[in-house]
């Protein structure tokens, strides 16, 4: 079957996945093991070191959406796995089994395993017999080049083993191939101590996604994972080890998702956008009124949760990277919010300088060549990122926030985009109604 699938062009995902094939580190780490394989197969840079100088994904690094201790005890649901993927530089499309037809699932399997020639084989799923598909005339030119070409999208499936006649219940694994003649998918099982890679019919695999996950009471499903299009953060990230703070962040995120949009609407004033972007009389947020409300809503621990990368990993930055950080911090300091925050809200800033939230200045200077990031920097970029995220969710122009003359420097634009991505990933998981 492997040779036949190779001849049909249905093993484009097999080769990058096989290079990263691993056994999950813990009986409950199937989701983390599958995602680790996929992130490394997509060549996504984790933005931090794993061991020594190696920048490589390991299961121990995947804990921004759920503590490892919780995953070790209970496993992980597909919603949190999707959050993990997006927090770590991937873009995803999450589909639940009960809202996806077997035809749609088959199309996604074919696309993610057949690469650029998927369209040549999609129609073969029902028509091509085993005898017709095993001849040399089905060999395609990409067979000699699949390793060099790589794969842009990979698929992780969450399913119930019992439906497939296997022992156990919920499980995650990447899909490494598709056989058009037999309509079967190749499961790259990360529980190799239990089952080797194996073929399963697509309708049966789809059926195994229909059962409910007891934790969420939603059906299981699958994720199409691709490499994110934006670069990694220059400086700011979210500390993935401070779980008391994470609970505070989750609670605040639920509140912010509900309260910020109407609050921003309330704090609109009538004004003219610079450059005529929206026209005369358009409304813009009054930050003199909204900023103190925002700061008052923040738990004190939030300022220590949104931290600089080297605080968690003590990375040594290159000279080029340090210059970019200088530009980023300069862009933050030149932003009107930074100025306003220092001039009018010193009392609010003092609340975030508690002993528990104080930064280790000596360690920061050692890691970042003497550059110290204050709470004022962190809260400024958090405020900008949160409000841009709200605009994105509401379909509003960002010119509702600042005038057209408030031009971000390129490093600040990229940093805000990164924080928005992380905020959106967490908000989708811990937002209203979750």
Short mmCIF file of C-alpha atoms in Angstrom, two decimals:
data_model
loop_
_atom_site.label_atom_id
_atom_site.label_comp_id
_atom_site.label_asym_id
_atom_site.label_seq_id
_atom_site.Cartn_x
_atom_site.Cartn_y
_atom_site.Cartn_z
CA UNK A 1 0.00 0.00 0.00
CA UNK A 2 2.84 2.39 0.79
CA UNK A 3 4.32 2.02 -2.70
CA UNK A 4 0.92 2.51 -4.28
CA UNK A 5 0.21 5.63 -2.23
CA UNK A 6 3.67 6.94 -3.11
CA UNK A 7 2.97 6.37 -6.80
CA UNK A 8 -0.33 8.25 -6.46
CA UNK A 9 1.40 11.24 -4.82
CA UNK A 10 -0.39 10.70 -1.51
CA UNK A 11 2.67 10.64 0.76
CA UNK A 12 3.89 14.23 0.58
CA UNK A 13 3.28 14.65 4.32
CA UNK A 14 4.91 11.34 5.25
CA UNK A 15 8.50 12.37 4.65
CA UNK A 16 8.65 15.61 6.71
CA UNK A 17 6.69 13.87 9.50
CA UNK A 18 8.86 10.75 9.45
CA UNK A 19 11.98 12.91 9.89
CA UNK A 20 10.43 14.19 13.15
CA UNK A 21 8.68 10.95 14.19
CA UNK A 22 8.68 10.54 17.97
CA UNK A 23 6.97 8.56 20.68
CA UNK A 24 4.93 10.65 23.10
CA UNK A 25 6.81 11.23 26.36
CA UNK A 26 3.89 10.39 28.64
CA UNK A 27 0.78 8.21 28.27
CA UNK A 28 -1.39 11.35 28.27
CA UNK A 29 0.85 13.38 25.94
CA UNK A 30 -0.49 12.14 22.60
CA UNK A 31 -1.70 15.65 21.70
CA UNK A 32 1.60 17.25 22.69
CA UNK A 33 3.57 14.54 20.88
CA UNK A 34 1.53 14.97 17.70
CA UNK A 35 1.86 18.77 17.79
CA UNK A 36 5.61 18.57 18.48
CA UNK A 37 6.03 16.40 15.39
CA UNK A 38 4.01 18.77 13.24
CA UNK A 39 5.65 22.01 14.45
CA UNK A 40 9.12 20.58 13.81
CA UNK A 41 8.06 19.10 10.45
CA UNK A 42 6.83 22.54 9.39
CA UNK A 43 10.20 24.03 10.44
CA UNK A 44 8.59 26.55 12.79
CA UNK A 45 11.16 28.32 14.94
CA UNK A 46 10.15 28.07 18.64
CA UNK A 47 11.89 31.38 19.30
CA UNK A 48 13.75 29.93 22.26
CA UNK A 49 16.26 27.24 23.06
CA UNK A 50 15.37 23.72 24.10
CA UNK A 51 18.65 22.26 25.37
CA UNK A 52 21.96 24.02 25.06
CA UNK A 53 21.96 25.98 21.79
CA UNK A 54 19.20 23.89 20.10
CA UNK A 55 16.08 25.77 19.03
CA UNK A 56 13.72 22.84 18.69
CA UNK A 57 10.22 21.99 19.87
CA UNK A 58 9.85 19.48 22.69
CA UNK A 59 6.69 18.44 24.50
CA UNK A 60 7.95 20.13 27.67
CA UNK A 61 7.74 23.52 25.90
CA UNK A 62 4.04 23.24 24.99
CA UNK A 63 2.24 24.57 28.04
CA UNK A 64 0.98 28.08 27.29
CA UNK A 65 -2.68 26.99 27.19
CA UNK A 66 -2.69 24.19 29.79
CA UNK A 67 -0.18 23.30 32.53
CA UNK A 68 1.81 20.14 31.78
CA UNK A 69 0.71 18.70 35.12
CA UNK A 70 -2.92 19.00 34.06
CA UNK A 71 -2.22 17.43 30.64
CA UNK A 72 -0.31 14.61 32.33
CA UNK A 73 -3.30 13.90 34.54
CA UNK A 74 -6.22 14.45 32.15
CA UNK A 75 -4.85 14.74 28.63
CA UNK A 76 -5.83 17.68 26.43
CA UNK A 77 -8.89 18.60 24.37
CA UNK A 78 -8.62 19.63 20.73
CA UNK A 79 -9.55 23.24 21.50
CA UNK A 80 -6.57 23.66 23.81
CA UNK A 81 -4.34 21.82 21.33
CA UNK A 82 -5.42 24.35 18.70
CA UNK A 83 -4.57 27.14 21.16
CA UNK A 84 -1.11 25.60 21.70
CA UNK A 85 -0.43 25.43 17.97
CA UNK A 86 -1.35 29.07 17.42
CA UNK A 87 0.61 30.25 20.48
CA UNK A 88 3.71 28.61 19.05
CA UNK A 89 3.82 30.15 15.59
CA UNK A 90 1.33 28.07 13.58
CA UNK A 91 -1.88 29.02 11.81
CA UNK A 92 -4.67 26.49 12.14
CA UNK A 93 -8.09 25.52 10.88
CA UNK A 94 -9.96 23.57 13.56
CA UNK A 95 -12.92 21.41 12.51
CA UNK A 96 -15.12 19.38 14.80
CA UNK A 97 -16.31 15.98 13.59
CA UNK A 98 -20.02 16.64 14.12
CA UNK A 99 -19.86 19.77 11.94
CA UNK A 100 -17.81 18.23 9.13
CA UNK A 101 -18.93 15.78 6.46
CA UNK A 102 -16.85 12.77 5.49
CA UNK A 103 -16.42 14.34 2.04
CA UNK A 104 -14.96 17.53 3.52
CA UNK A 105 -12.68 15.51 5.80
CA UNK A 106 -11.49 13.43 2.83
CA UNK A 107 -10.71 16.59 0.85
CA UNK A 108 -8.59 17.91 3.73
CA UNK A 109 -6.78 14.60 4.08
CA UNK A 110 -6.02 14.55 0.35
CA UNK A 111 -4.84 18.16 0.30
CA UNK A 112 -2.55 17.84 3.31
CA UNK A 113 -1.04 14.53 2.21
CA UNK A 114 -0.93 15.01 -1.58
CA UNK A 115 0.81 18.37 -1.77
CA UNK A 116 0.62 20.28 -5.01
CA UNK A 117 -0.79 17.29 -6.94
CA UNK A 118 -3.75 16.68 -4.64
CA UNK A 119 -6.18 17.77 -7.34
CA UNK A 120 -4.94 14.93 -9.57
CA UNK A 121 -6.01 12.32 -7.03
CA UNK A 122 -9.10 13.67 -5.32
CA UNK A 123 -11.36 12.15 -7.95
CA UNK A 124 -9.64 8.78 -7.63
CA UNK A 125 -10.89 8.10 -4.12
CA UNK A 126 -13.92 6.16 -5.39
CA UNK A 127 -12.90 5.31 -8.94
CA UNK A 128 -9.38 3.93 -8.80
CA UNK A 129 -9.15 0.23 -8.03
CA UNK A 130 -6.12 -1.37 -6.44
CA UNK A 131 -5.11 -2.98 -9.72
CA UNK A 132 -5.43 0.24 -11.68
CA UNK A 133 -3.36 2.21 -9.19
CA UNK A 134 -0.32 0.03 -8.73
CA UNK A 135 1.24 0.39 -12.16
CA UNK A 136 4.25 2.45 -13.06
CA UNK A 137 2.17 4.80 -15.20
CA UNK A 138 0.89 6.44 -12.00
CA UNK A 139 4.34 7.56 -10.91
CA UNK A 140 4.57 11.34 -10.97
CA UNK A 141 7.52 13.61 -11.28
CA UNK A 142 7.12 14.79 -7.70
CA UNK A 143 8.16 11.35 -6.45
CA UNK A 144 11.78 12.31 -6.97
CA UNK A 145 11.31 15.71 -5.33
CA UNK A 146 8.93 15.31 -2.40
CA UNK A 147 11.65 15.60 0.22
CA UNK A 148 13.04 18.79 -1.26
CA UNK A 149 9.64 20.38 -1.81
CA UNK A 150 8.34 19.82 1.73
CA UNK A 151 4.72 20.23 2.81
CA UNK A 152 2.97 23.49 3.64
CA UNK A 153 0.07 22.01 5.65
CA UNK A 154 -0.17 19.02 7.94
CA UNK A 155 -3.15 17.40 9.62
CA UNK A 156 -3.62 16.23 13.22
CA UNK A 157 -6.67 14.11 13.93
CA UNK A 158 -8.33 13.54 17.31
CA UNK A 159 -10.39 10.35 17.46
CA UNK A 160 -11.79 7.57 19.66
CA UNK A 161 -9.69 4.42 19.40
CA UNK A 162 -12.60 2.17 20.39
CA UNK A 163 -14.49 2.99 17.18
CA UNK A 164 -11.48 1.63 15.28
CA UNK A 165 -11.36 -1.57 17.32
CA UNK A 166 -8.29 -0.47 19.29
CA UNK A 167 -7.76 -0.32 23.04
CA UNK A 168 -8.03 3.06 24.76
CA UNK A 169 -10.29 6.02 24.07
CA UNK A 170 -9.30 9.53 22.96
CA UNK A 171 -6.09 9.89 20.97
CA UNK A 172 -4.25 12.36 18.70
CA UNK A 173 -1.86 11.61 15.86
CA UNK A 174 -0.71 13.25 12.62
CA UNK A 175 -1.91 11.90 9.28
CA UNK A 176 1.03 10.94 7.08
CA UNK A 177 -0.54 9.71 3.85
CA UNK A 178 -3.56 8.84 1.74
CA UNK A 179 -4.22 5.85 -0.52
CA UNK A 180 -6.67 6.91 -3.21
CA UNK A 181 -7.56 3.41 -4.42
CA UNK A 182 -8.57 2.15 -1.00
CA UNK A 183 -9.66 5.51 0.48
CA UNK A 184 -7.40 5.02 3.49
CA UNK A 185 -5.34 7.42 5.63
CA UNK A 186 -1.98 6.62 7.21
CA UNK A 187 -1.99 7.33 10.95
CA UNK A 188 1.49 8.24 12.20
CA UNK A 189 0.68 6.99 15.70
CA UNK A 190 2.73 8.78 18.37
CA UNK A 191 2.00 5.92 20.82
CA UNK A 192 4.54 3.67 19.08
CA UNK A 193 4.86 1.53 22.21
CA UNK A 194 1.27 0.51 21.50
CA UNK A 195 0.57 0.74 17.76
CA UNK A 196 2.93 1.31 14.82
CA UNK A 197 1.88 3.58 11.93
CA UNK A 198 -1.20 2.02 10.35
CA UNK A 199 -3.74 2.56 7.60
CA UNK A 200 -7.40 3.18 8.41
CA UNK A 201 -10.33 3.84 6.12
CA UNK A 202 -11.29 7.50 5.88
CA UNK A 203 -15.01 6.87 6.66
CA UNK A 204 -14.06 4.90 9.79
CA UNK A 205 -11.63 7.60 10.93
CA UNK A 206 -14.32 10.22 10.35
CA UNK A 207 -16.75 8.10 12.41
CA UNK A 208 -14.17 7.89 15.22
CA UNK A 209 -14.21 11.72 15.40
CA UNK A 210 -17.97 11.87 16.02
CA UNK A 211 -17.89 10.70 19.64
CA UNK A 212 -17.87 13.36 22.36
CA UNK A 213 -14.84 14.32 24.41
CA UNK A 214 -16.02 13.87 28.04
CA UNK A 215 -14.12 17.01 29.13
CA UNK A 216 -15.82 19.39 26.69
CA UNK A 217 -18.94 17.43 25.68
CA UNK A 218 -18.09 18.37 22.10
CA UNK A 219 -17.20 15.94 19.37
CA UNK A 220 -13.58 15.22 18.55
CA UNK A 221 -12.14 16.57 15.32
CA UNK A 222 -9.04 17.55 13.40
CA UNK A 223 -6.70 20.48 12.79
CA UNK A 224 -5.06 21.61 9.57
CA UNK A 225 -1.79 23.19 10.70
CA UNK A 226 0.45 25.51 8.68
CA UNK A 227 3.44 27.71 9.39
CA UNK A 228 2.49 31.21 10.49
CA UNK A 229 3.16 34.04 8.06
CA UNK A 230 4.47 36.54 10.64
CA UNK A 231 7.92 36.54 12.18
CA UNK A 232 8.61 35.59 15.78
CA UNK A 233 8.50 38.13 18.58
CA UNK A 234 11.51 40.38 19.00
CA UNK A 235 11.16 40.81 22.72
CA UNK A 236 7.76 40.24 24.33
CA UNK A 237 6.07 36.94 25.05
CA UNK A 238 3.81 35.34 27.66
CA UNK A 239 5.51 33.52 30.52
CA UNK A 240 4.41 29.89 30.31
CA UNK A 241 5.35 28.84 33.84
CA UNK A 242 3.45 31.25 36.07
CA UNK A 243 0.17 29.40 36.38
CA UNK A 244 -1.28 31.43 39.23
CA UNK A 245 -0.88 34.39 36.91
CA UNK A 246 -2.25 32.34 34.01
CA UNK A 247 -5.53 31.82 35.89
CA UNK A 248 -5.71 35.56 36.52
CA UNK A 249 -4.99 36.19 32.86
CA UNK A 250 -7.68 33.73 31.76
CA UNK A 251 -10.26 35.35 34.04
CA UNK A 252 -9.33 38.82 32.82
CA UNK A 253 -9.39 37.67 29.18
CA UNK A 254 -12.97 36.43 29.58
CA UNK A 255 -13.94 39.79 31.03
CA UNK A 256 -12.07 41.77 28.37
CA UNK A 257 -13.66 39.85 25.48
CA UNK A 258 -17.10 40.83 26.78
CA UNK A 259 -16.55 44.31 28.24
CA UNK A 260 -13.93 46.01 26.09
CA UNK A 261 -16.02 46.40 22.88
CA UNK A 262 -18.98 48.21 24.52
CA UNK A 263 -16.57 50.13 26.75
CA UNK A 264 -14.64 51.33 23.71
CA UNK A 265 -17.90 52.35 22.07
CA UNK A 266 -18.84 54.34 25.17
CA UNK A 267 -15.50 56.13 25.16
CA UNK A 268 -15.71 57.25 21.54
CA UNK A 269 -15.53 60.95 20.74
CA UNK A 270 -16.39 62.68 17.52
CA UNK A 271 -13.29 63.75 15.61
CA UNK A 272 -11.54 63.90 12.27
CA UNK A 273 -9.16 61.16 11.21
CA UNK A 274 -5.82 62.43 9.99
CA UNK A 275 -5.34 61.88 6.30
CA UNK A 276 -9.06 61.51 5.69
CA UNK A 277 -8.97 57.76 6.23
CA UNK A 278 -12.48 57.50 7.60
CA UNK A 279 -13.71 60.95 6.84
CA UNK A 280 -14.78 63.92 8.92
CA UNK A 281 -16.84 63.24 12.00
CA UNK A 282 -15.65 59.69 12.55
CA UNK A 283 -15.44 58.47 16.14
CA UNK A 284 -12.20 57.64 17.90
CA UNK A 285 -11.45 56.17 21.32
CA UNK A 286 -10.80 58.74 24.05
CA UNK A 287 -7.73 57.21 25.68
CA UNK A 288 -7.69 59.76 28.51
CA UNK A 289 -10.89 58.10 29.69
CA UNK A 290 -10.36 54.50 28.55
CA UNK A 291 -6.74 54.01 29.65
CA UNK A 292 -7.36 54.39 33.42
CA UNK A 293 -10.34 52.04 33.19
CA UNK A 294 -8.15 49.51 31.39
CA UNK A 295 -5.35 49.77 33.96
CA UNK A 296 -7.77 49.50 36.87
CA UNK A 297 -9.19 46.26 35.43
CA UNK A 298 -5.81 44.55 35.23
CA UNK A 299 -4.73 42.11 37.94
CA UNK A 300 -1.36 43.11 39.37
CA UNK A 301 0.18 39.83 38.16
CA UNK A 302 -0.56 40.61 34.49
CA UNK A 303 2.46 42.88 34.19
CA UNK A 304 4.70 39.99 35.21
CA UNK A 305 2.90 37.58 32.86
CA UNK A 306 3.60 39.55 29.68
CA UNK A 307 7.36 39.44 29.88
CA UNK A 308 10.46 39.61 27.74
CA UNK A 309 11.70 36.40 26.15
CA UNK A 310 15.03 36.42 27.96
CA UNK A 311 13.31 36.56 31.37
CA UNK A 312 12.09 33.02 30.76
CA UNK A 313 14.92 31.65 28.62
CA UNK A 314 17.86 34.07 29.15
CA UNK A 315 18.63 34.19 25.45
CA UNK A 316 21.74 35.97 24.28
CA UNK A 317 20.68 38.30 21.51
CA UNK A 318 22.81 39.04 18.47
CA UNK A 319 23.95 42.60 17.81
CA UNK A 320 21.44 42.86 14.96
CA UNK A 321 18.65 41.67 17.26
CA UNK A 322 19.71 44.18 19.94
CA UNK A 323 19.49 46.99 17.40
CA UNK A 324 15.96 45.87 16.52
CA UNK A 325 15.05 45.83 20.21
CA UNK A 326 16.37 49.38 20.52
CA UNK A 327 14.11 50.42 17.64
CA UNK A 328 11.17 48.58 19.18
CA UNK A 329 11.59 50.21 22.59
CA UNK A 330 12.08 53.58 20.90
CA UNK A 331 8.83 53.04 18.99
CA UNK A 332 7.00 52.23 22.22
CA UNK A 333 8.45 55.28 23.99
CA UNK A 334 7.45 57.52 21.08
CA UNK A 335 3.85 56.26 21.14
CA UNK A 336 1.27 58.68 22.62
CA UNK A 337 0.05 56.01 25.06
CA UNK A 338 3.51 55.65 26.60
CA UNK A 339 3.67 59.40 27.10
CA UNK A 340 0.15 59.60 28.55
CA UNK A 341 0.74 56.63 30.82
CA UNK A 342 3.80 58.27 32.38
CA UNK A 343 2.34 61.74 32.67
CA UNK A 344 -1.07 60.93 34.09
CA UNK A 345 -1.09 57.41 35.45
CA UNK A 346 1.95 57.03 37.68
CA UNK A 347 -0.30 55.80 40.49
CA UNK A 348 -1.59 53.01 38.27
CA UNK A 349 1.95 52.04 37.27
CA UNK A 350 3.04 51.85 40.90
CA UNK A 351 0.46 49.13 41.53
CA UNK A 352 2.31 46.83 39.12
CA UNK A 353 5.67 47.33 40.84
CA UNK A 354 4.88 45.02 43.71
CA UNK A 355 7.51 42.66 45.08
CA UNK A 356 5.80 39.70 43.41
CA UNK A 357 5.74 41.41 40.03
CA UNK A 358 9.15 43.11 40.15
CA UNK A 359 11.54 42.10 37.41
CA UNK A 360 14.96 40.64 38.07
CA UNK A 361 16.84 43.68 36.78
CA UNK A 362 20.30 42.15 37.24
CA UNK A 363 19.41 39.05 35.21
CA UNK A 364 17.72 41.20 32.59
CA UNK A 365 20.77 43.41 32.18
CA UNK A 366 23.02 40.36 31.90
CA UNK A 367 20.85 38.83 29.18
CA UNK A 368 20.07 41.98 27.24
CA UNK A 369 23.27 44.02 27.33
CA UNK A 370 22.05 46.48 29.94
CA UNK A 371 18.60 47.12 28.44
CA UNK A 372 15.85 47.11 31.05
CA UNK A 373 12.17 46.93 30.15
CA UNK A 374 9.84 48.67 32.60
CA UNK A 375 6.22 47.98 33.48
CA UNK A 376 5.40 51.08 31.47
CA UNK A 377 6.78 49.45 28.29
CA UNK A 378 4.87 46.23 28.97
CA UNK A 379 1.55 47.91 29.76
CA UNK A 380 1.81 50.22 26.75
CA UNK A 381 2.27 47.40 24.24
CA UNK A 382 -0.33 45.26 26.04
CA UNK A 383 -2.88 48.09 25.81
CA UNK A 384 -2.17 48.69 22.11
CA UNK A 385 -2.31 44.95 21.31
CA UNK A 386 -5.52 44.35 23.26
CA UNK A 387 -7.33 47.26 21.60
CA UNK A 388 -6.15 46.22 18.13
CA UNK A 389 -7.35 42.68 18.89
CA UNK A 390 -10.80 44.07 19.80
CA UNK A 391 -10.88 46.05 16.56
CA UNK A 392 -9.99 42.91 14.63
CA UNK A 393 -12.75 40.90 16.34
CA UNK A 394 -15.33 43.65 15.80
CA UNK A 395 -14.32 44.40 12.22
CA UNK A 396 -13.43 47.97 13.14
CA UNK A 397 -10.74 50.09 11.54
CA UNK A 398 -7.68 50.53 13.75
CA UNK A 399 -8.02 54.24 13.01
CA UNK A 400 -10.70 54.14 15.68
CA UNK A 401 -7.76 53.86 18.09
CA UNK A 402 -5.18 56.38 16.95
CA UNK A 403 -4.86 59.04 14.30
CA UNK A 404 -3.26 58.25 10.97
CA UNK A 405 -0.23 60.27 12.09
CA UNK A 406 0.49 57.71 14.80
CA UNK A 407 2.67 55.53 12.61
CA UNK A 408 4.21 52.46 14.21
CA UNK A 409 7.81 51.59 13.54
CA UNK A 410 8.12 48.22 11.68
CA UNK A 411 9.44 46.39 14.79
CA UNK A 412 6.50 47.70 16.85
CA UNK A 413 4.04 46.65 14.14
CA UNK A 414 5.48 43.11 14.13
CA UNK A 415 5.52 42.91 17.93
CA UNK A 416 1.89 44.00 18.19
CA UNK A 417 0.95 41.42 15.53
CA UNK A 418 2.65 38.70 17.56
CA UNK A 419 0.97 39.66 20.83
CA UNK A 420 -2.41 39.88 19.06
CA UNK A 421 -1.90 36.34 17.77
CA UNK A 422 -1.15 35.04 21.26
CA UNK A 423 -4.05 36.96 22.79
CA UNK A 424 -6.44 35.68 20.11
CA UNK A 425 -5.31 32.09 20.61
CA UNK A 426 -5.92 32.26 24.36
CA UNK A 427 -9.16 34.20 24.03
CA UNK A 428 -10.62 31.58 21.68
CA UNK A 429 -9.98 28.98 24.36
CA UNK A 430 -10.91 30.88 27.53
CA UNK A 431 -13.36 33.39 26.10
CA UNK A 432 -17.04 33.93 26.95
CA UNK A 433 -19.08 30.81 27.47
CA UNK A 434 -16.08 28.52 27.83
#
